[in-house]
XYZ file of C-alpha atoms in Angstrom:
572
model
C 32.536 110.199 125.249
C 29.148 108.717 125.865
C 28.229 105.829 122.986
C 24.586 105.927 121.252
C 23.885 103.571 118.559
C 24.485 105.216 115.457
C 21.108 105.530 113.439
C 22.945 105.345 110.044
C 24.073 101.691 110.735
C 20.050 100.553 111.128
C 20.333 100.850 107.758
C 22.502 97.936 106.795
C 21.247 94.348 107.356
C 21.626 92.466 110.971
C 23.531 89.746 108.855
C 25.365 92.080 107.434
C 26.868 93.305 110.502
C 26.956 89.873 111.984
C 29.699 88.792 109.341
C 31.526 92.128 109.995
C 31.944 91.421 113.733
C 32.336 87.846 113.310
C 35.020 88.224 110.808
C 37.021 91.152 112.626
C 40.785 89.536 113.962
C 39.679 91.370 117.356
C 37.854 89.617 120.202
C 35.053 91.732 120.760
C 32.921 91.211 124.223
C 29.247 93.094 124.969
C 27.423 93.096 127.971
C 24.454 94.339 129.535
C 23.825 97.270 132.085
C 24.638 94.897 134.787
C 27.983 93.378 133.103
C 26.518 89.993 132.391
C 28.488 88.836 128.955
C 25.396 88.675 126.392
C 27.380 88.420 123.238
C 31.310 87.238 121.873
C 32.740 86.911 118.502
C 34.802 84.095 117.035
C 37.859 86.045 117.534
C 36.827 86.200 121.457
C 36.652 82.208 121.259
C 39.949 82.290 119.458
C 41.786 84.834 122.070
C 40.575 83.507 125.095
C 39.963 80.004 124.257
C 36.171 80.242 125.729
C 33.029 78.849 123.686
C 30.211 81.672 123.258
C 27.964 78.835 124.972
C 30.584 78.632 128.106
C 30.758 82.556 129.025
C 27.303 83.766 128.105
C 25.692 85.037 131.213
C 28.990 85.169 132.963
C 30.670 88.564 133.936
C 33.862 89.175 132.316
C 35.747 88.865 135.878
C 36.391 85.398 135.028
C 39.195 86.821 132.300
C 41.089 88.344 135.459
C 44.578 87.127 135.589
C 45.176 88.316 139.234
C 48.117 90.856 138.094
C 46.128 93.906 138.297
C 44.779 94.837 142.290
C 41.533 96.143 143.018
C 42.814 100.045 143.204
C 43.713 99.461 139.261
C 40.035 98.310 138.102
C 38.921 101.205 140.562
C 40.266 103.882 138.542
C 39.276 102.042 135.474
C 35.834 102.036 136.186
C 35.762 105.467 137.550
C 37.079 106.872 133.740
C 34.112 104.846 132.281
C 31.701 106.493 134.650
C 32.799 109.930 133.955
C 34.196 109.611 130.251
C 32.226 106.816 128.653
C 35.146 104.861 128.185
C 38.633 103.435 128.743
C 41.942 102.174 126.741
C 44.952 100.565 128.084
C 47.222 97.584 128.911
C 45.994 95.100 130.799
C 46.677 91.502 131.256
C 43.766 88.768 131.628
C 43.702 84.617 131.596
C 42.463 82.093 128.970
C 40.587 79.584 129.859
C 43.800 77.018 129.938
C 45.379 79.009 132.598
C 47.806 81.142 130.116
C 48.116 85.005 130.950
C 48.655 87.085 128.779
C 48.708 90.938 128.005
C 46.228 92.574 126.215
C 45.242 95.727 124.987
C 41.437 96.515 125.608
C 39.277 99.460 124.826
C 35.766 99.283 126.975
C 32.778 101.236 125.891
C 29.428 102.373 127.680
C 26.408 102.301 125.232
C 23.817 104.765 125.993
C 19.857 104.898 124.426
C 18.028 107.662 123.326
C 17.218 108.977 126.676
C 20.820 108.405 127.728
C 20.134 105.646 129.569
C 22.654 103.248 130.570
C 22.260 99.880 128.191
C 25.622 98.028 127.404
C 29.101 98.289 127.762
C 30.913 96.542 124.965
C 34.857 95.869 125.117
C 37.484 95.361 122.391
C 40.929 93.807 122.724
C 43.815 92.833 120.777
C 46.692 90.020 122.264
C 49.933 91.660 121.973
C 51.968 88.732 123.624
C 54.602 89.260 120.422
C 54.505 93.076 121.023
C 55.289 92.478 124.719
C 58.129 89.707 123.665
C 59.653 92.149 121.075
C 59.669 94.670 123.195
C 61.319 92.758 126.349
C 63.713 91.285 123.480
C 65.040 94.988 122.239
C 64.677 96.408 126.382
C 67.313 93.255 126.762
C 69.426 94.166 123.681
C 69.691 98.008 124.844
C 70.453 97.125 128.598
C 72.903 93.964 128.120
C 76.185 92.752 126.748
C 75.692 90.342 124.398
C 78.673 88.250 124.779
C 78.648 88.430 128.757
C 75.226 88.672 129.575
C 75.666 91.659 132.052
C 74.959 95.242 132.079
C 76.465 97.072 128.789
C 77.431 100.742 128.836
C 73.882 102.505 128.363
C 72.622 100.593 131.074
C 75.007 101.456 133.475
C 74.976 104.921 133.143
C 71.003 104.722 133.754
C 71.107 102.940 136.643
C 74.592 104.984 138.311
C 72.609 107.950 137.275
C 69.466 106.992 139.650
C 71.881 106.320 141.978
C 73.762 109.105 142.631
C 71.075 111.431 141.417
C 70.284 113.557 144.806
C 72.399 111.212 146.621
C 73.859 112.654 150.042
C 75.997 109.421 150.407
C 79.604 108.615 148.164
C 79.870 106.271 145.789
C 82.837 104.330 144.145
C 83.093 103.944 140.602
C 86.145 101.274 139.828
C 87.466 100.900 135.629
C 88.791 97.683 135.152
C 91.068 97.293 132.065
C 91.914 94.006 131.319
C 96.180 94.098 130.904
C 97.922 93.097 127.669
C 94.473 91.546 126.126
C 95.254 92.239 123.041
C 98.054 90.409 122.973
C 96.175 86.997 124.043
C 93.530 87.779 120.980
C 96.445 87.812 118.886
C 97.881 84.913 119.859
C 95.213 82.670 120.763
C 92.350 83.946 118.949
C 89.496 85.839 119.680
C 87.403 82.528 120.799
C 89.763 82.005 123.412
C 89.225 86.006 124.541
C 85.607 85.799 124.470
C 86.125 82.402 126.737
C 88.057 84.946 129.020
C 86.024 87.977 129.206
C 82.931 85.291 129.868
C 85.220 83.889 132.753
C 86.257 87.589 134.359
C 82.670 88.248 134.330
C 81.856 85.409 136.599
C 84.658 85.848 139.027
C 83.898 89.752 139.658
C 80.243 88.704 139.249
C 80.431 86.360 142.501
C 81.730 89.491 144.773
C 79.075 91.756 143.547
C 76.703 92.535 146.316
C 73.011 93.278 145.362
C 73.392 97.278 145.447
C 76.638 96.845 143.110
C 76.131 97.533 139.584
C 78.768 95.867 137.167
C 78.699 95.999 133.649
C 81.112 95.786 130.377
C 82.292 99.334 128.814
C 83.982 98.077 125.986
C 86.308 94.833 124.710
C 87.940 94.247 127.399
C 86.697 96.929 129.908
C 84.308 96.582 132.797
C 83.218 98.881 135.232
C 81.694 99.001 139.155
C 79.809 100.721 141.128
C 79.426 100.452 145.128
C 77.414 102.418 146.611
C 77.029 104.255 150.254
C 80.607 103.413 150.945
C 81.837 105.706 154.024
C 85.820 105.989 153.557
C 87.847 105.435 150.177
C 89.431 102.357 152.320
C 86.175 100.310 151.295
C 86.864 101.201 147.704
C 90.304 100.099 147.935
C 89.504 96.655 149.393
C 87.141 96.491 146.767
C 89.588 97.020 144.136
C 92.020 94.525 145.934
C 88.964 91.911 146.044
C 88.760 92.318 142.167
C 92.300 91.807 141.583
C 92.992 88.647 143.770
C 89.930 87.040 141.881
C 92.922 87.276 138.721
C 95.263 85.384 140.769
C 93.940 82.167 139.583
C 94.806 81.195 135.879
C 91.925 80.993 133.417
C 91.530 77.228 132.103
C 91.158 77.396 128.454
C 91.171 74.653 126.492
C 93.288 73.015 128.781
C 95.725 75.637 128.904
C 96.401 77.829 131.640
C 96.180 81.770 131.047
C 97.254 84.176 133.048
C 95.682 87.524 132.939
C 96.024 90.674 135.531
C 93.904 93.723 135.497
C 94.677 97.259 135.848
C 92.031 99.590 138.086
C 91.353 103.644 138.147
C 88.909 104.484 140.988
C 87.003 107.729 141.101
C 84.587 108.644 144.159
C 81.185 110.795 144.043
C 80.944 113.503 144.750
C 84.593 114.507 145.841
C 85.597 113.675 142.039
C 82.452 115.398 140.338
C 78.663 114.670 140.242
C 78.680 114.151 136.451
C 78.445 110.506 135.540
C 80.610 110.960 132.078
C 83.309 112.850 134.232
C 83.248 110.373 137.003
C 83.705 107.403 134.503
C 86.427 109.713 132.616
C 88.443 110.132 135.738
C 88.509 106.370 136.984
C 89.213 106.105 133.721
C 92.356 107.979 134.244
C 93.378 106.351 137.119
C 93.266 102.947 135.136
C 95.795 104.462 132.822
C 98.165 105.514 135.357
C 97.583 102.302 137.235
C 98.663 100.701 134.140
C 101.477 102.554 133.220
C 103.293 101.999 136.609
C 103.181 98.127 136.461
C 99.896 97.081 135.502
C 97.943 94.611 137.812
C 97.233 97.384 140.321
C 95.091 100.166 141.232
C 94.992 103.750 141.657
C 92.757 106.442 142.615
C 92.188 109.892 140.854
C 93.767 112.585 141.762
C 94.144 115.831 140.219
C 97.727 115.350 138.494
C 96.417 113.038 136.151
C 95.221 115.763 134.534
C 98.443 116.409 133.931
C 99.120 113.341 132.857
C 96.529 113.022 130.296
C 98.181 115.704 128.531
C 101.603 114.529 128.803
C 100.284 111.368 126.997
C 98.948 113.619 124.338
C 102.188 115.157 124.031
C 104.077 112.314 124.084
C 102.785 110.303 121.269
C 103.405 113.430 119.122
C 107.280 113.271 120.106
C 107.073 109.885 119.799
C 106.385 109.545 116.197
C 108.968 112.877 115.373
C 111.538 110.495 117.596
C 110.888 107.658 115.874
C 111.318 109.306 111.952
C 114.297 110.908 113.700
C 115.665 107.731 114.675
C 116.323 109.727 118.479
C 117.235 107.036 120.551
C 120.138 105.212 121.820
C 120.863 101.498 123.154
C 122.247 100.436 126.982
C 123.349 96.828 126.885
C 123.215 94.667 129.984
C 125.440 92.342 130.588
C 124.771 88.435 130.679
C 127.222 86.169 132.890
C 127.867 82.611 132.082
C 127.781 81.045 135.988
C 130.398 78.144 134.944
C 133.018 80.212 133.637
C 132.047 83.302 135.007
C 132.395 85.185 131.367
C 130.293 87.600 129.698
C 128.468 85.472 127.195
C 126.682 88.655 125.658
C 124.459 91.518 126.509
C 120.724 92.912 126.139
C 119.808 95.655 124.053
C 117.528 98.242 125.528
C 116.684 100.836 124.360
C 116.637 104.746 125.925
C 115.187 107.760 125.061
C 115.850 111.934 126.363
C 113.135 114.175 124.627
C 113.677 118.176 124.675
C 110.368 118.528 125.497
C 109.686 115.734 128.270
C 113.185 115.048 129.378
C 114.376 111.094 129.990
C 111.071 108.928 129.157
C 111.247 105.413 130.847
C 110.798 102.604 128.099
C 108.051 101.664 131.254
C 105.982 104.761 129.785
C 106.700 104.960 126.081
C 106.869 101.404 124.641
C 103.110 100.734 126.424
C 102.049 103.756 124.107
C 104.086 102.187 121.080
C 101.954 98.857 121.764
C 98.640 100.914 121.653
C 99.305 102.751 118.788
C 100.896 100.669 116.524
C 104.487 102.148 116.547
C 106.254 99.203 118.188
C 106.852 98.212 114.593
C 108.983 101.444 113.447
C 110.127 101.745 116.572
C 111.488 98.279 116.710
C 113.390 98.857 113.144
C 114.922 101.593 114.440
C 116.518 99.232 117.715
C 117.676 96.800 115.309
C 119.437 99.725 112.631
C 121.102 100.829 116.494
C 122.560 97.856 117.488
C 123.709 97.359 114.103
C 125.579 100.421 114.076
C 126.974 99.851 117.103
C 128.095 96.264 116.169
C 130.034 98.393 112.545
C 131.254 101.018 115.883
C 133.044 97.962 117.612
C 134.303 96.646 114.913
C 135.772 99.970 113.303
C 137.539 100.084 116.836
C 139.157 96.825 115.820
C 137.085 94.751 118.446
C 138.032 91.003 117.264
C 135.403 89.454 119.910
C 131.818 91.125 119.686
C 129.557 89.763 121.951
C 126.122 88.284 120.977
C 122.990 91.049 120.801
C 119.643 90.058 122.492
C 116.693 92.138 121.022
C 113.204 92.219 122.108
C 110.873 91.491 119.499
C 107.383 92.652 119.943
C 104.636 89.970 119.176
C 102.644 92.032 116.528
C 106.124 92.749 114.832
C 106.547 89.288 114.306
C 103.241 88.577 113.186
C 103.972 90.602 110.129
C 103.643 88.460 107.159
C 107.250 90.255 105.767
C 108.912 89.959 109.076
C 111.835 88.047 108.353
C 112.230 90.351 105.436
C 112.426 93.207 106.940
C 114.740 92.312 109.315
C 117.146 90.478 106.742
C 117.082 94.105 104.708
C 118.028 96.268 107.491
C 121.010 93.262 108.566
C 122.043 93.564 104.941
C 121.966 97.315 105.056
C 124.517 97.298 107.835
C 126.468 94.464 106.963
C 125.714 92.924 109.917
C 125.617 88.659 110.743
C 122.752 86.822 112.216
C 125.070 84.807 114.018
C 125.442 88.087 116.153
C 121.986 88.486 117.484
C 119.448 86.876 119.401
C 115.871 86.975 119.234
C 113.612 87.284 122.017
C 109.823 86.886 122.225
C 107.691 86.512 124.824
C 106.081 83.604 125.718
C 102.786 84.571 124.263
C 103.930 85.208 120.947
C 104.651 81.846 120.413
C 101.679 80.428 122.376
C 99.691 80.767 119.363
C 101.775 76.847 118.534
C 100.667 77.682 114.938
C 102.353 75.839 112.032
C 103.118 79.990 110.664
C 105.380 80.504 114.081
C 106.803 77.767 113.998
C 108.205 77.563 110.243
C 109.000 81.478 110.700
C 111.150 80.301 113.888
C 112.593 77.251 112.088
C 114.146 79.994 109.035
C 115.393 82.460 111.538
C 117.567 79.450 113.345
C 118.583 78.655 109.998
C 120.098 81.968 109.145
C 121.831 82.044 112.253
C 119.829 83.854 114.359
C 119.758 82.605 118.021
C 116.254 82.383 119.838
C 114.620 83.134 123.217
C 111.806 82.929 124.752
C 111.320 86.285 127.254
C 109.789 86.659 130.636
C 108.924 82.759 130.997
C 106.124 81.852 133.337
C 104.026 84.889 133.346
C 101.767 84.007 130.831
C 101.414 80.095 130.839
C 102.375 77.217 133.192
C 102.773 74.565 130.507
C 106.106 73.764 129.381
C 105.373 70.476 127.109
C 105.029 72.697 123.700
C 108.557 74.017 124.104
C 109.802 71.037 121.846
C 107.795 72.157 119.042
C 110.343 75.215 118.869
C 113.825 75.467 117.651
C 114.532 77.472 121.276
C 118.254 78.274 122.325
C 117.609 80.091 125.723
C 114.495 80.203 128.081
C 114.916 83.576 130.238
C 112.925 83.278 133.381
C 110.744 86.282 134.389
C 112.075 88.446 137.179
C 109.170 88.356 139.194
C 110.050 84.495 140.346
C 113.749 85.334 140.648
C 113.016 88.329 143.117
C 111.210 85.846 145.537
C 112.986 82.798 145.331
C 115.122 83.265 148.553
C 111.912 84.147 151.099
C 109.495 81.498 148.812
C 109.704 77.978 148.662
C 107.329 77.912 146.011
C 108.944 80.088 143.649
C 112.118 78.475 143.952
C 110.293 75.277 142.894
C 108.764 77.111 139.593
C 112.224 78.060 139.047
C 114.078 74.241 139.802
C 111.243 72.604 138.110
C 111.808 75.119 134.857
C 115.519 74.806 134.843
C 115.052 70.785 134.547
C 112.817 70.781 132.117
C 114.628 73.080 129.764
C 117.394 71.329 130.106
C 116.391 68.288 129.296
C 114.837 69.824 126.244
C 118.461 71.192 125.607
C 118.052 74.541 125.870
C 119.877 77.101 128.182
C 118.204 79.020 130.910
C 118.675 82.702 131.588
C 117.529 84.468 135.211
C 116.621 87.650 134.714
C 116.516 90.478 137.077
C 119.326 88.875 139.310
C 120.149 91.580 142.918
C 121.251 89.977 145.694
C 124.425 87.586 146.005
C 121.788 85.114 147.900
C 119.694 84.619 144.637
C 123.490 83.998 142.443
C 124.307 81.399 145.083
C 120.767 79.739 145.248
C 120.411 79.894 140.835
C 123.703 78.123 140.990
C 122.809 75.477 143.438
C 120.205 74.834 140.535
C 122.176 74.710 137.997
C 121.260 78.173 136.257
C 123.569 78.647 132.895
C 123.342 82.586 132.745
C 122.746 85.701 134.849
C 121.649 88.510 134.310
C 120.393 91.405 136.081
C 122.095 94.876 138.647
C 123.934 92.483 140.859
C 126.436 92.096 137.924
C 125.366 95.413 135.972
C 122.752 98.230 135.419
C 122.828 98.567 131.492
C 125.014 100.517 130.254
C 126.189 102.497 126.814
C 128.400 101.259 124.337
C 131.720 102.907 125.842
C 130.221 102.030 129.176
C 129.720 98.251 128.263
C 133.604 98.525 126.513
C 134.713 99.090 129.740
C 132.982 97.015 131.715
C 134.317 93.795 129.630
C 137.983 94.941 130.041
C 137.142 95.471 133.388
C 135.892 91.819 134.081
C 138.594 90.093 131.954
C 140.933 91.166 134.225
C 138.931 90.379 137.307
C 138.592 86.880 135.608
C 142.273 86.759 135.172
C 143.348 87.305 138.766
C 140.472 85.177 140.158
C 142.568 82.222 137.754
C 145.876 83.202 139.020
């Protein structure tokens, strides 16, 4: 609309609406017909930083900041021509060289006759608009803690993407394996240090097109695009999980952490981004459940899967109130005398419904759902009654018990409690079973684990530290715990006859134990090369199928009458 002066305002004084304009918190600029500035208020001065003296006579072009082209002041002046005016965001210079944004509403002034007489602009700074709103943009479209892409964000950017996209894309879910259990152990500053860390490493093999974000605590998610066979998907995916291969300095510890990925591919797996992420998501899962530090692609079984899971956390919890399982033992053999020092509860379960479920896929779900605890109790009430069982049989020698005790279980504020009721239940002696916990239970090095430790020894209980050298390389805090055996993780045993290295982890472990006076246990034992070479380094015990799958209770009865007499005629 075309602007006359109003007649009603001739009736207020000229210093009357001098103070208004003067006093108004917006810089207000008028010019003449031919642009020439002819009059600024203080709030100009104080905007732009320009004395009325220095930009009278001037035309406001000397407020251009250069970020606008000449097509945008084109169209600008073309919607004053025809409309009279103009409103928008624009950004302009102050006399110091600052830009900044504005936003500026320009006016024609028309006379009587309607002709052309001034043009008169009015602008606010919105620099703390513009920095609150680039603030909350950031907030919305990145992790805090990282500093990369969060979950909204992705989902925009896969969606522009794939949107009308003729061309396949891979969508990887990266789940971070047994995090938890290093938050528990060594805090969450020490996770945040990590998920900071795994952010840089899959950061530096991100190409420009990739998009990588976080989904959640301690899952990420990737996107490559254009990618012409799933091969290029899984060397992606093998890219991501060599970058893991290299411990995680914290503190001046070493961590070890792995990573489970589900792959999903647009547009053979769907062209909805919530179903593509769902399905990698899958994958993930049955990645994880089949070892962990692996990948896996989607396929259309999961499905299956997924409901299985479902299913089987419902039996689960009926097994566990049920008390429906039963306990293998597998033997342990002393190497010097060649005797069967004691045995390794472990414990099986056959559901009507789903049949024999591998401890591989039911104790992960335990973990995740809190049930390891129950589940646990119900172990320990087994071997106890299997212990009363051998003795009712009049068994004078019953070997010692290994158990595995889950890190959150022993965390438990009343753990030695509970244990000590269910032992008292049964009638059943401490001396008779040993306790084993991983190696990042007891990471933690807290004063708590270690007094906790300290009263278990003293009621007799005998313990172990499981799986040894998958989750840290240091063994100088060992002292600091009242250990008895130091089991060494199968996956060094299984390679030490083809790799020098690994048998040096494994020498170099055995030494140091045993100058630290505890006993050293190889786990996962096969082949008669790996007995020979675990002797040659002065192993104490063996355990693992080249001696003896697990067995039952009968099974195991058997077994030691079996070897007693092989011992016997090996002496004669």
């Amino acid at each position: 609309m075309k602007k006359q002066p109003p007649e009603r305002l001739q009736s207020f004084s000229i210093e009357l609406l001098e103070q208004i304009l003067q006093s108004t918190t917006e810089g207000i600029m008028i010019t003449n017909e031919k642009m020439q500035i002819t009059m600024v208020n203080n709030a100009f001065e104080t905007l732009t930083g320009y004395r009325s003296s220095e930009i009278l006579g001037k035309y406001p072009n000397i407020l251009q900041s250069g970020k606008q082209d000449a097509d945008f002041y084109k169209v600008m002046w073309s919607k004053i021509r025809s409309n009279g005016s103009w409103r928008g965001e624009i950004w302009n210079r102050r006399k110091n060289g600052e830009i900044y944004p504005e936003i500026l509403s320009i006016y024609s002034v028309f006379d009587k006759v309607g002709q052309l007489t001034n043009y008169y602009g009015v602008f606010s700074d919105i620099s703390i608009e513009k920095e609150t709103e680039k603030e909350l943009e950031e907030l919305t479209q990145s992790d805090l803690l990282t500093n990369i892409l969060n979950r909204n964000a992705f989902n925009e950017l896969l969606f522009e993407k794939i949107n009308n996209s003729i061309h396949s894309h891979a969508i990887l879910f990266i789940d971070l394996d047994r995090f938890k259990q290093i938050n528990d152990t060594l805090g969450n500053e020490v996770g945040d240090q990590i998920l900071i860390e795994v952010t840089n490493r899959i950061n530096s093999i991100a190409g420009s097109s990739d998009i990588f974000a976080r989904y959640g605590a301690d899952e990420f998610v990737f996107s490559r695009s254009n990618i012409e066979y799933q091969k290029e998907a899984a060397n992606l995916a093998k890219d991501i999980t060599k970058l893991f291969n290299k411990p995680f300095l914290i503190n001046d510890t070493e961590v070890y952490v792995t990573a489970s990925i589900g792959i999903s591919i647009f547009p053979q797996d769907g062209k909805d981004i919530e179903k593509l992420i769902n399905k990698a998501d899958k994958a993930m899962y049955f990645a994880k459940q089949n070892g962990r530090n692996q990948y896996a692609f989607y396929f259309d079984d999961l499905k299956k899967d997924s409901k299985r899971i479902i299913v089987l956390e419902a039996e689960l919890r009926k097994a566990i109130q049920n008390k429906d399982f039963f306990i293998h033992y597998q033997p342990k053999i002393g190497l010097a005398k060649q005797d069967i020092i004691g045995v390794e509860a472990l414990v099986r379960w056959n559901n009507v419904k789903l049949g024999f479920v591998s401890p591989a896929e039911f104790i992960p779900i335990a973990e995740d759902t809190g049930l390891i605890i129950p589940l646990s109790e119900v172990i320990l009430e087994k071997v106890c009654l299997d212990i009363l069982e051998s003795r009712s049989q009049g068994k004078i020698h019953i070997l010692p018990v290994s158990i595995n005790i889950a890190s959150v279980h022993f965390q438990q504020d009343d753990f030695i409690e509970r244990i000590n009721s269910i032992l008292m239940q049964y009638n059943c002696s401490p001396h008779l079973l040993e306790l084993e916990l991983t190696e990042r239970t007891v990471m933690k090095d807290s004063d708590d684990i270690v007094n906790k430790l300290v009263k278990l020894k003293a009621m007799g209980f005998k313990i172990s530290i499981d799986d040894f050298g998958t989750g840290y390389s240091s063994l100088s805090y060992l002292n600091r715990f009242p250990l008895n055996y130091l089991k060494i993780d199968k996956s060094f045993i299984q390679q030490i006859t083809n790799l020098q290295d690994k048998q040096a982890i494994v020498e170099t472990i055995i030494l140091m134990a045993h100058r630290l006076h505890i006993k050293v246990v190889a786990e996962g034992v096969e082949t008669i090369g790996q007995v020979k070479l675990l002797q040659q380094m002065g192993c104490d015990i063996i355990q693992g199928y080249y001696y003896s799958k697990p067995l039952a209770a009968k099974e195991l009865m058997d077994f030691i009458e079996l070897w007693e007499i092989y011992r016997q005629e090996r002496n004669i």
